[in-house]
Short mmCIF file of C-alpha atoms and ligand atoms in Angstrom, two decimals:
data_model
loop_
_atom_site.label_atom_id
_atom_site.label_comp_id
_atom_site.label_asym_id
_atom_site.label_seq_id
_atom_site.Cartn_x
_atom_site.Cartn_y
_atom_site.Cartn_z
CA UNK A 465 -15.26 33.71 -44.61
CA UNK A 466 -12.90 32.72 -41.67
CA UNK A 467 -14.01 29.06 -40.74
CA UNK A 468 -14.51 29.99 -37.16
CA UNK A 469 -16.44 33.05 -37.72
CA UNK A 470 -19.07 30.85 -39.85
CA UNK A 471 -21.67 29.92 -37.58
CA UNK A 472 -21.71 25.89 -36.54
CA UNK A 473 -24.80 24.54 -37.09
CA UNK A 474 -24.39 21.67 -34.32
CA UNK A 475 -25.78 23.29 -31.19
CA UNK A 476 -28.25 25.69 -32.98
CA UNK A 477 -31.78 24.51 -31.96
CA UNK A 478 -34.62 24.46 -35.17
CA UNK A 479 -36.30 27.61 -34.84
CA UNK A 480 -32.72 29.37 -35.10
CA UNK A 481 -31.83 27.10 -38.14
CA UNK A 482 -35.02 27.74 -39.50
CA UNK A 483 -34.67 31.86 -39.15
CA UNK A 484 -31.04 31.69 -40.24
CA UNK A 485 -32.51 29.83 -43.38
CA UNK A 486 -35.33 32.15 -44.00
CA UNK A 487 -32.90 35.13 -43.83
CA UNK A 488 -31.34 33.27 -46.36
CA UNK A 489 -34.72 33.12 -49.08
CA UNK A 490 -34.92 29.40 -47.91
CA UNK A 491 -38.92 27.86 -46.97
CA UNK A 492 -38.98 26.82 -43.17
CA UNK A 493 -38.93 23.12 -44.55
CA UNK A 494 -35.24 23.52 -45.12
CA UNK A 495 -34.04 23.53 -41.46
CA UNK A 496 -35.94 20.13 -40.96
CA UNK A 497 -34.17 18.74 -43.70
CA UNK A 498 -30.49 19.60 -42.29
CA UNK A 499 -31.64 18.49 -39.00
CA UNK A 500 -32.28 15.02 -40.61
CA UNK A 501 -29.27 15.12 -42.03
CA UNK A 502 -27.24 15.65 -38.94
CA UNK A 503 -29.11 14.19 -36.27
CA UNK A 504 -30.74 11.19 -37.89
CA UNK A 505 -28.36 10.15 -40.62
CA UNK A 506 -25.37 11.16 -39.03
CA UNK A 507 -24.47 13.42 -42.40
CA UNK A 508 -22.02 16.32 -41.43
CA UNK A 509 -20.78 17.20 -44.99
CA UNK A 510 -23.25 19.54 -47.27
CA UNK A 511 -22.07 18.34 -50.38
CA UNK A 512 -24.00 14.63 -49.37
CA UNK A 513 -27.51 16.30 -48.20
CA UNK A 514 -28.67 15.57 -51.94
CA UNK A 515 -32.15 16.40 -51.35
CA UNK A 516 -31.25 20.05 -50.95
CA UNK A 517 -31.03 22.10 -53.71
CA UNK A 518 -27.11 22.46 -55.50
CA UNK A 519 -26.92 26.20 -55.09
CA UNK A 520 -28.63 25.98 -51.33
CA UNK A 521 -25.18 23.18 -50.59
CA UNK A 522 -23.01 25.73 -51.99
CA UNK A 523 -24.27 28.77 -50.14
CA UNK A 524 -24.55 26.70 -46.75
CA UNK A 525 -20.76 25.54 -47.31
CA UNK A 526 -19.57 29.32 -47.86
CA UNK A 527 -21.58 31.07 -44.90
CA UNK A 528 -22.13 28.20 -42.33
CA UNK A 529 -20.38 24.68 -41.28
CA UNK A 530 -21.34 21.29 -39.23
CA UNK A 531 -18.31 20.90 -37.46
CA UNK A 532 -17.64 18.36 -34.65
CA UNK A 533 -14.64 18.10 -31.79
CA UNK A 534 -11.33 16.10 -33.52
CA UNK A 535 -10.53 13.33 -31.81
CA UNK A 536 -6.79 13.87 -30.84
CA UNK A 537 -6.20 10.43 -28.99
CA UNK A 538 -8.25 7.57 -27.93
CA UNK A 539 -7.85 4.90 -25.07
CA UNK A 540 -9.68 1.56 -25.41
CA UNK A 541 -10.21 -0.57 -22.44
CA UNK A 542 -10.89 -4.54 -22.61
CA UNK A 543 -14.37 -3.88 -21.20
CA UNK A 544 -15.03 -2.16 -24.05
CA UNK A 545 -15.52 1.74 -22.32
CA UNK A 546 -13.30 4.19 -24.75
CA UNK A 547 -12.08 7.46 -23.25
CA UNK A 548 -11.44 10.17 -26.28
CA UNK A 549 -9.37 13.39 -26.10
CA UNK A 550 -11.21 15.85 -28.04
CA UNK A 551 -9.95 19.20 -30.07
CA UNK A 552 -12.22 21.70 -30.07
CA UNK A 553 -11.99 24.74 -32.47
CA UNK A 554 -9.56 27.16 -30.35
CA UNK A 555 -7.53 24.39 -29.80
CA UNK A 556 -8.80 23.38 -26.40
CA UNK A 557 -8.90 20.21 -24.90
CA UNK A 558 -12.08 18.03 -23.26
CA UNK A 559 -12.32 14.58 -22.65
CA UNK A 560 -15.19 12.53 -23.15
CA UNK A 561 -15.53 8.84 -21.97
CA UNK A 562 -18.07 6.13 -23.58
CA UNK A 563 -19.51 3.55 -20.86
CA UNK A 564 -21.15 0.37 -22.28
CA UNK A 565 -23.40 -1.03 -19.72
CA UNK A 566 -25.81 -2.77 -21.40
CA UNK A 567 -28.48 -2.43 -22.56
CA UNK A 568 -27.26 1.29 -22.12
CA UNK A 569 -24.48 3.22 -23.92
CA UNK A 570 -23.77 5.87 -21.61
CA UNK A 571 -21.47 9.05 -22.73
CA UNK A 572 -19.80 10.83 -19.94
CA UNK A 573 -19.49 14.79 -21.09
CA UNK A 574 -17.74 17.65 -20.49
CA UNK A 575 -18.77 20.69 -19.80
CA UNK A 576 -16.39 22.98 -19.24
CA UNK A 577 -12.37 23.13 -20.19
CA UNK A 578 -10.58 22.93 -17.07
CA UNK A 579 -12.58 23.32 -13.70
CA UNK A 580 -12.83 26.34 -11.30
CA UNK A 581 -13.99 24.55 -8.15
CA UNK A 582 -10.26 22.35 -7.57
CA UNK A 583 -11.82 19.52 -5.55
CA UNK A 584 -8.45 17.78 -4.09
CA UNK A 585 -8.80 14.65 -5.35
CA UNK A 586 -9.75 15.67 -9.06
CA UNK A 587 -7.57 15.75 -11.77
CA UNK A 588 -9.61 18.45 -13.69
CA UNK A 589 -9.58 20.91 -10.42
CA UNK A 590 -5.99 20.85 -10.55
CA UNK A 591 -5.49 21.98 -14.27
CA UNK A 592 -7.65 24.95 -13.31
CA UNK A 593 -10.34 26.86 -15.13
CA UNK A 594 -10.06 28.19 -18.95
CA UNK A 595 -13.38 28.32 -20.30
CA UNK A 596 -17.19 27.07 -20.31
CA UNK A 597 -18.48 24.71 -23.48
CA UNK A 598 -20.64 26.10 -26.18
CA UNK A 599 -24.06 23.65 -26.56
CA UNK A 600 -22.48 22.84 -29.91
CA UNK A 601 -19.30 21.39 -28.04
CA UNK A 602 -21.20 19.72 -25.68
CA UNK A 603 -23.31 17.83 -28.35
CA UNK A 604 -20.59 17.50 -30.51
CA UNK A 605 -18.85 15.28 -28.17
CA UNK A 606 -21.73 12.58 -28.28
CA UNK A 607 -22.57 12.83 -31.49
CA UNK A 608 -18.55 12.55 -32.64
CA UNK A 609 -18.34 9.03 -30.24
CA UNK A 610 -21.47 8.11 -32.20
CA UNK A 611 -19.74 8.55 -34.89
CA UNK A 612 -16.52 6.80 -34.16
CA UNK A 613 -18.33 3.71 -32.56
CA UNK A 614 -20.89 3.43 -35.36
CA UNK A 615 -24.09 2.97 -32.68
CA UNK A 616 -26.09 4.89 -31.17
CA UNK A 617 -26.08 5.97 -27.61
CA UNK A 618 -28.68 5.82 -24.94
CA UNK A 619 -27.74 7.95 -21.60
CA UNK A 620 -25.55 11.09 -20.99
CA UNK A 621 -23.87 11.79 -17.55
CA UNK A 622 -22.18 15.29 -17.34
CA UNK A 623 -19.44 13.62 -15.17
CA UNK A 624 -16.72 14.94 -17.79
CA UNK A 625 -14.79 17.61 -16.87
CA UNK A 626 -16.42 20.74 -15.79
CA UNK A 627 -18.94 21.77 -13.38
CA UNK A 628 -21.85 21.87 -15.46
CA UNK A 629 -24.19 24.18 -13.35
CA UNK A 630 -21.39 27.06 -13.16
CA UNK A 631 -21.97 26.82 -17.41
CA UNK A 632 -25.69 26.10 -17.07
CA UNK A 633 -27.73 27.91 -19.87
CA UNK A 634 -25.55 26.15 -22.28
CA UNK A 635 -25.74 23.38 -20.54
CA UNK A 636 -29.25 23.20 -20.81
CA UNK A 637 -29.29 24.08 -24.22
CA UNK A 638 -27.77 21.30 -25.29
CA UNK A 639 -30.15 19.30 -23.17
CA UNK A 640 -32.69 20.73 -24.90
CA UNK A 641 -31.26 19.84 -28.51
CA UNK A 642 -30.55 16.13 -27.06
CA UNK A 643 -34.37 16.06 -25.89
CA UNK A 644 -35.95 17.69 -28.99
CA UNK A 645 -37.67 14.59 -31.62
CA UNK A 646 -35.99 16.86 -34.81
CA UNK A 647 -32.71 16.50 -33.02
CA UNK A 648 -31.19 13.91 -30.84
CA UNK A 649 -34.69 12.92 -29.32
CA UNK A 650 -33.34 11.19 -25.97
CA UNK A 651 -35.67 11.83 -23.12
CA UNK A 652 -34.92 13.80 -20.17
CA UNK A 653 -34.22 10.78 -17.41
CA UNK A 654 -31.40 9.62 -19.83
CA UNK A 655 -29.69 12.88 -18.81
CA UNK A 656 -27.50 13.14 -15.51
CA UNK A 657 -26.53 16.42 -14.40
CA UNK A 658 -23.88 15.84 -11.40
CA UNK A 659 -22.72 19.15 -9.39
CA UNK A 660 -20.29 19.43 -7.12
CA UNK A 661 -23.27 21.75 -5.22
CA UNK A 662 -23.94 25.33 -6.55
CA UNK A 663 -27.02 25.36 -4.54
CA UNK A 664 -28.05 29.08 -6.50
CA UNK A 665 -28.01 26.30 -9.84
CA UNK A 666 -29.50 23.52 -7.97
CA UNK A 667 -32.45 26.26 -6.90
CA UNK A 668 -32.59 27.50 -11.11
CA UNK A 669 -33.17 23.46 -12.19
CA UNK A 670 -35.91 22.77 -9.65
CA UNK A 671 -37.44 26.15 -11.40
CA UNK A 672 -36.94 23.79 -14.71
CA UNK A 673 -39.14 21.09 -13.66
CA UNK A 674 -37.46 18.80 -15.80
CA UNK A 675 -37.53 15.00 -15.58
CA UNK A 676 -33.27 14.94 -15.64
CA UNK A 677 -31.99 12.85 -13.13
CA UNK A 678 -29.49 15.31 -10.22
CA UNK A 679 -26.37 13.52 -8.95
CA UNK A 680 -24.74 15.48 -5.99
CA UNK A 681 -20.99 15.30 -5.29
CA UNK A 682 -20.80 15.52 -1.64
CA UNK A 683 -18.00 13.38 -0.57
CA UNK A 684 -17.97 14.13 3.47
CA UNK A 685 -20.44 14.25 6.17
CA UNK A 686 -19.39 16.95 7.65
CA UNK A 687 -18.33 20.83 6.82
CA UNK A 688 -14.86 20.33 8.62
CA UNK A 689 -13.46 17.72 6.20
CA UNK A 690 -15.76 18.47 3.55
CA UNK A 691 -14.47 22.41 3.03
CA UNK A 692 -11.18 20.68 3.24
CA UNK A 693 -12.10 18.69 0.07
CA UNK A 694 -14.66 20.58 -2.18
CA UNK A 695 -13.30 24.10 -1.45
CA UNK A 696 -17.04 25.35 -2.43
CA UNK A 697 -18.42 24.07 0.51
CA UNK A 698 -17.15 26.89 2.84
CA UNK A 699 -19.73 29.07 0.00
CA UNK A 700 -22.71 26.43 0.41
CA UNK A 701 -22.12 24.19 3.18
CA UNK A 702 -23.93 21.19 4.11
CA UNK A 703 -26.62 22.20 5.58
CA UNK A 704 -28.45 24.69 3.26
CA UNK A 705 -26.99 21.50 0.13
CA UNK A 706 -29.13 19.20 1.62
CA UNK A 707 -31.70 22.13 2.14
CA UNK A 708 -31.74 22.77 -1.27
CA UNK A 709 -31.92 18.93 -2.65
CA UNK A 710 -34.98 18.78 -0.57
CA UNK A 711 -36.72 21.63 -2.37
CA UNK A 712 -35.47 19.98 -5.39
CA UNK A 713 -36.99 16.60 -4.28
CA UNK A 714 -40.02 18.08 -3.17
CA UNK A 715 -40.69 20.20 -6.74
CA UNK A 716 -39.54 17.76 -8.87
CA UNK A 717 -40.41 14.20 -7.38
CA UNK A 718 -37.34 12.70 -8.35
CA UNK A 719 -34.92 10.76 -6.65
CA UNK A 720 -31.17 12.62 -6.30
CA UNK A 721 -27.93 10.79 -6.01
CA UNK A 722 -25.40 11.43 -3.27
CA UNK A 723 -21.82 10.86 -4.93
CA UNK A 724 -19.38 9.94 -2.61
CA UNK A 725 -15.87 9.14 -3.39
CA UNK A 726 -13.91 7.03 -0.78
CA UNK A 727 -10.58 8.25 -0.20
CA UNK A 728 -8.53 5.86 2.57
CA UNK A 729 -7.99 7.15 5.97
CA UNK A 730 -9.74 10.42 4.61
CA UNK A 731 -13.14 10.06 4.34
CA UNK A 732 -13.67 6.00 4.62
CA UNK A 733 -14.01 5.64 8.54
CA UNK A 734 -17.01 3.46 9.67
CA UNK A 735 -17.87 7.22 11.83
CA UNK A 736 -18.25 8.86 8.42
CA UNK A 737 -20.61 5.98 7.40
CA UNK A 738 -22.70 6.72 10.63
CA UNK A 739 -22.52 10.32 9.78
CA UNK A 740 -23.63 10.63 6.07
CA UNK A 741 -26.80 7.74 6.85
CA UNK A 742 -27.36 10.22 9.46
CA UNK A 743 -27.10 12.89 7.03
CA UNK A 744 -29.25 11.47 4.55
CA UNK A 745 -31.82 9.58 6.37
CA UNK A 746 -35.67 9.68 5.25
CA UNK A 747 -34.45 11.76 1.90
CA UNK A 748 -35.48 10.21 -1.14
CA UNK A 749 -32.05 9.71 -2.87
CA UNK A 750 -29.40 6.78 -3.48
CA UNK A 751 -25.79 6.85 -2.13
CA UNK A 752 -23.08 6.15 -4.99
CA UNK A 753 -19.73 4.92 -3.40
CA UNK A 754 -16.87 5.40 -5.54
CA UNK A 755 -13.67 4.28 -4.52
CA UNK A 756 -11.40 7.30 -6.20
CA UNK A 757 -9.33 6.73 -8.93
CA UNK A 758 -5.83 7.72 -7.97
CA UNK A 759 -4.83 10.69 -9.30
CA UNK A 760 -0.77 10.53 -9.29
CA UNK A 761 0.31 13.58 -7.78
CA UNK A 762 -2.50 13.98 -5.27
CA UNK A 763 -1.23 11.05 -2.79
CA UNK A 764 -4.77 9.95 -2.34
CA UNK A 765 -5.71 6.23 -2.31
CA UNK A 766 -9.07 3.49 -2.65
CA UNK A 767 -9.89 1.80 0.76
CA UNK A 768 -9.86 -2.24 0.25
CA UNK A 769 -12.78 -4.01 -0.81
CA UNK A 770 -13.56 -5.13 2.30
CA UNK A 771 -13.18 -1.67 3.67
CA UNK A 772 -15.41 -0.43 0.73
CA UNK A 773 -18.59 -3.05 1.40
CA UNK A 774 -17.94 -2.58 5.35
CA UNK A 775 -18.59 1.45 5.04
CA UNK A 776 -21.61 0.60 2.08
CA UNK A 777 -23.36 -2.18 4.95
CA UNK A 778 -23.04 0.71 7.49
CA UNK A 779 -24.96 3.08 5.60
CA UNK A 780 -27.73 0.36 4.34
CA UNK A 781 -28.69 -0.26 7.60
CA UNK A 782 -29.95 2.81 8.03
CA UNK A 783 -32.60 1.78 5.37
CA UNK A 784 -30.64 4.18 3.16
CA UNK A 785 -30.08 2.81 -0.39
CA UNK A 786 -26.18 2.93 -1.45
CA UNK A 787 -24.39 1.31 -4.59
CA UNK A 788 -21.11 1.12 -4.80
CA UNK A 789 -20.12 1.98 -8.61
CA UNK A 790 -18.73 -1.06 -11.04
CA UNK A 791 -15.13 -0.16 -12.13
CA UNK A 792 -15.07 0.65 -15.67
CA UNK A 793 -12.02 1.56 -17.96
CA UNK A 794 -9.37 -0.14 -16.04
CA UNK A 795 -6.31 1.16 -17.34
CA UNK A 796 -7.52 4.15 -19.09
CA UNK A 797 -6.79 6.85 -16.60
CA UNK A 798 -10.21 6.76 -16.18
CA UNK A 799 -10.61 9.50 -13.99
CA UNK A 800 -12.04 12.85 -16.22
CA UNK A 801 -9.04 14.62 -16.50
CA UNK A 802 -6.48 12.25 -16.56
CA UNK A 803 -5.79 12.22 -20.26
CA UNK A 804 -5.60 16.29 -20.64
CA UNK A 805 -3.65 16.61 -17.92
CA UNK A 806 -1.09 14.13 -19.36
CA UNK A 807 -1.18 15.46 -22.16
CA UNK A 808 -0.35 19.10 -20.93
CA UNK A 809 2.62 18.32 -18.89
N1 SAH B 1390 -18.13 18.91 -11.45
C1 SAH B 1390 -19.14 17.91 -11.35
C2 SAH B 1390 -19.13 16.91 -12.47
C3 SAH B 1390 -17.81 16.42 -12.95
S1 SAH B 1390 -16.92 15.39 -11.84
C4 SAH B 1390 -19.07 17.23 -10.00
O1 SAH B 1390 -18.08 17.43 -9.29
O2 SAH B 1390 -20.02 16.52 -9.65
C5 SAH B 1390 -17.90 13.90 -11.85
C6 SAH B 1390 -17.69 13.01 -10.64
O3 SAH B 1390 -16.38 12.43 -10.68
C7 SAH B 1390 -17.80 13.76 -9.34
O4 SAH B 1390 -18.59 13.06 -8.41
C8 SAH B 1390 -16.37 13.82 -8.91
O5 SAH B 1390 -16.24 14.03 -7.54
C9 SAH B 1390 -15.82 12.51 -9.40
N2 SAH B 1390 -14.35 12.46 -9.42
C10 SAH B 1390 -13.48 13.46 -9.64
N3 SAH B 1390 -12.20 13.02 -9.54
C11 SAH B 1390 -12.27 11.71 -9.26
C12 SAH B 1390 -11.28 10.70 -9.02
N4 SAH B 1390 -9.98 10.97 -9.06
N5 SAH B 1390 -11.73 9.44 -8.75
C13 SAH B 1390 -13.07 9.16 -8.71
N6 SAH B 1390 -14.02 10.08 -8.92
C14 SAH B 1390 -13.64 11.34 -9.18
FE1 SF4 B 1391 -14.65 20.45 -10.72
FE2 SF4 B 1391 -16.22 18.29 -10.30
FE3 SF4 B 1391 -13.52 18.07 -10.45
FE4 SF4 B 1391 -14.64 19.25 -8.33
S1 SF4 B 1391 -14.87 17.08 -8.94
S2 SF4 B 1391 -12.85 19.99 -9.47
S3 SF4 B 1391 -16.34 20.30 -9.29
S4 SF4 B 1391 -14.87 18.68 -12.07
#
């Protein structure tokens, strides 16, 4: 059988394992023992799963596969946060960054190849759209840094590239497999979705009532310069976002992050400051400031540091509670997207 055509066992949850293997003339125990296997020992190669039976190795090896990304290229930085370009079957290319910040190990996935939404200041939204991540791809990016880095890791922030609510049942699929004890077993507040504001997906999580933690990309204070950078916004503007986050805050009890990246003489202006605490005001939710990474062709720039703390006091003293986000992977073209796109020009 045609590699590809053989199903991958990374992203299948246990009760489809378990049927596949039953189909097969296999007791249910089976699936449990693969699971260990993969998710436990970190054992992606049949041949070493010695407490399975020889013929069961040889017939899993000729009508199914564990297969994980490749790792094409890898960037180390000196603060120890390693960006990886990753090869997935069809020859597609996601990028997936690994964020030490201890005592956590945070991996940053993707979620989609490309991006349809083409924020301006995003590297990803300019190499356009070509297709949403299988849960098996999406896994198989943590557990392949696992792999490489030889440790475990703790948190998982869809901040890759993608928008992970336009791909969200497999998106959640592989939140399930990271949450379920047989498989990765990391709870559900180690797991950051951030959207760029699909308020219809936004509406579908708060259905979810999961404990996940919601990180919204807003990035203006107003629909005027915000349409101008998150094109989306002119679909969902402001207003019924914040609507929405509300519900969300109200159903689920949990705190949501406002992402805000600060782009000089754009969106940096102590009046923007006034207008997003104004914005925000009374919510339950945290402001992250991130000064953007430049992305070269885009002609966008950071405000100074001084600028940066001025526009973060601002917004505190509306009692609103804003962090301003630690650099990490200087020198990596550390912005999601970076690394593809160089690689595709
Ligand atoms: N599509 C989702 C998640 C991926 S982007 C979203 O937009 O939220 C993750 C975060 O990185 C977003 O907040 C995004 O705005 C930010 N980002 C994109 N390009 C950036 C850049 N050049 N510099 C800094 N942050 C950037
Ligand atoms: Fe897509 Fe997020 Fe980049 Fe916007 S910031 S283009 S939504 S990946």
């Amino acid at each position: 059988m045609d590699v590809r055509i053989r199903p991958n066992i990374i992203g299948m949850d246990l009760a489809e394992l378990t049927t596949r293997l039953e189909g097969m003339g296999e007791p249910r125990y089976r699936a449990k023992q693969v699971f260990d296997w993969i998710y436990d020992k970190a054992v992606y190669d049949f041949s070493a799963m010695v407490n399975l039976p020889a013929a069961l190795r040889d017939k899993l090896r000729s009508e199914m596969r564990v297969s994980l990304p490749q790792v094409v290229q890898t960037q180390n930085a000196a603060d120890g946060t390693s960006k990886y370009l990753l090869q997935l079957d069809d020859g597609q290319h996601v990028e997936c960054v690994i964020i030490p910040d201890m005592p956590r190990m945070t991996a940053c996935l993707s979620s989609q190849v490309g991006c349809a939404v083409g924020c301006a200041f995003c590297a990803t939204g300019q190499s356009g759209f070509a297709r949403n991540l299988q849960p098996g791809e999406i896994i198989g990016q943590l557990l392949v840094s696992q792999q490489i880095r030889g440790e475990r890791l703790t948190n998982v922030v869809m901040m890759g590239m993608g928008e992970p609510l336009a791909n969200y049942d497999n998106v959640m699929a592989a939140l399930r497999l990271m949450n379920d004890r047989a498989a990765i077993a990391m709870g559900a507040r180690r797991f950051t979705i951030s959207t760029v504001g699909l308020v219809p997906g936004i509406k579908r999580l708060t259905g979810e009532k999961l404990q996940v933690n919601l990180a919204v990309s807003l990035h203006a204070p107003n629909d005027h310069l915000r349409n101008q950078l998150v094109p989306i916004n002119r679909k969902y503007p402001i207003a019924m976002l914040m609507e929405t986050c509300k519900e969300y805050i109200a159903a689920v009890g949990r705190r949501v992050t406002f992402e805000y990246v600060l782009l000089r003489n754009v969106n940096d202006q102590a009046a923007h400051a006034h207008q997003l605490a104004q914005l925000v005001r009374g919510m339950l939710c945290h402001i992250n400031l991130i000064p953007v990474n430049p992305v070269s062709e885009k002609g966008f720039s950071r405000p100074s540091e001084q600028g940066t703390a001025e526009f973060a006091r601002i917004v505190r003293g509306y009692g609103v509670e804003v962090t301003v986000r630690k650099e990490k992977g200087t020198g990596i073209d550390a912005a999601c997207g970076q690394l593809r796109a160089r690689r595709m020009r």
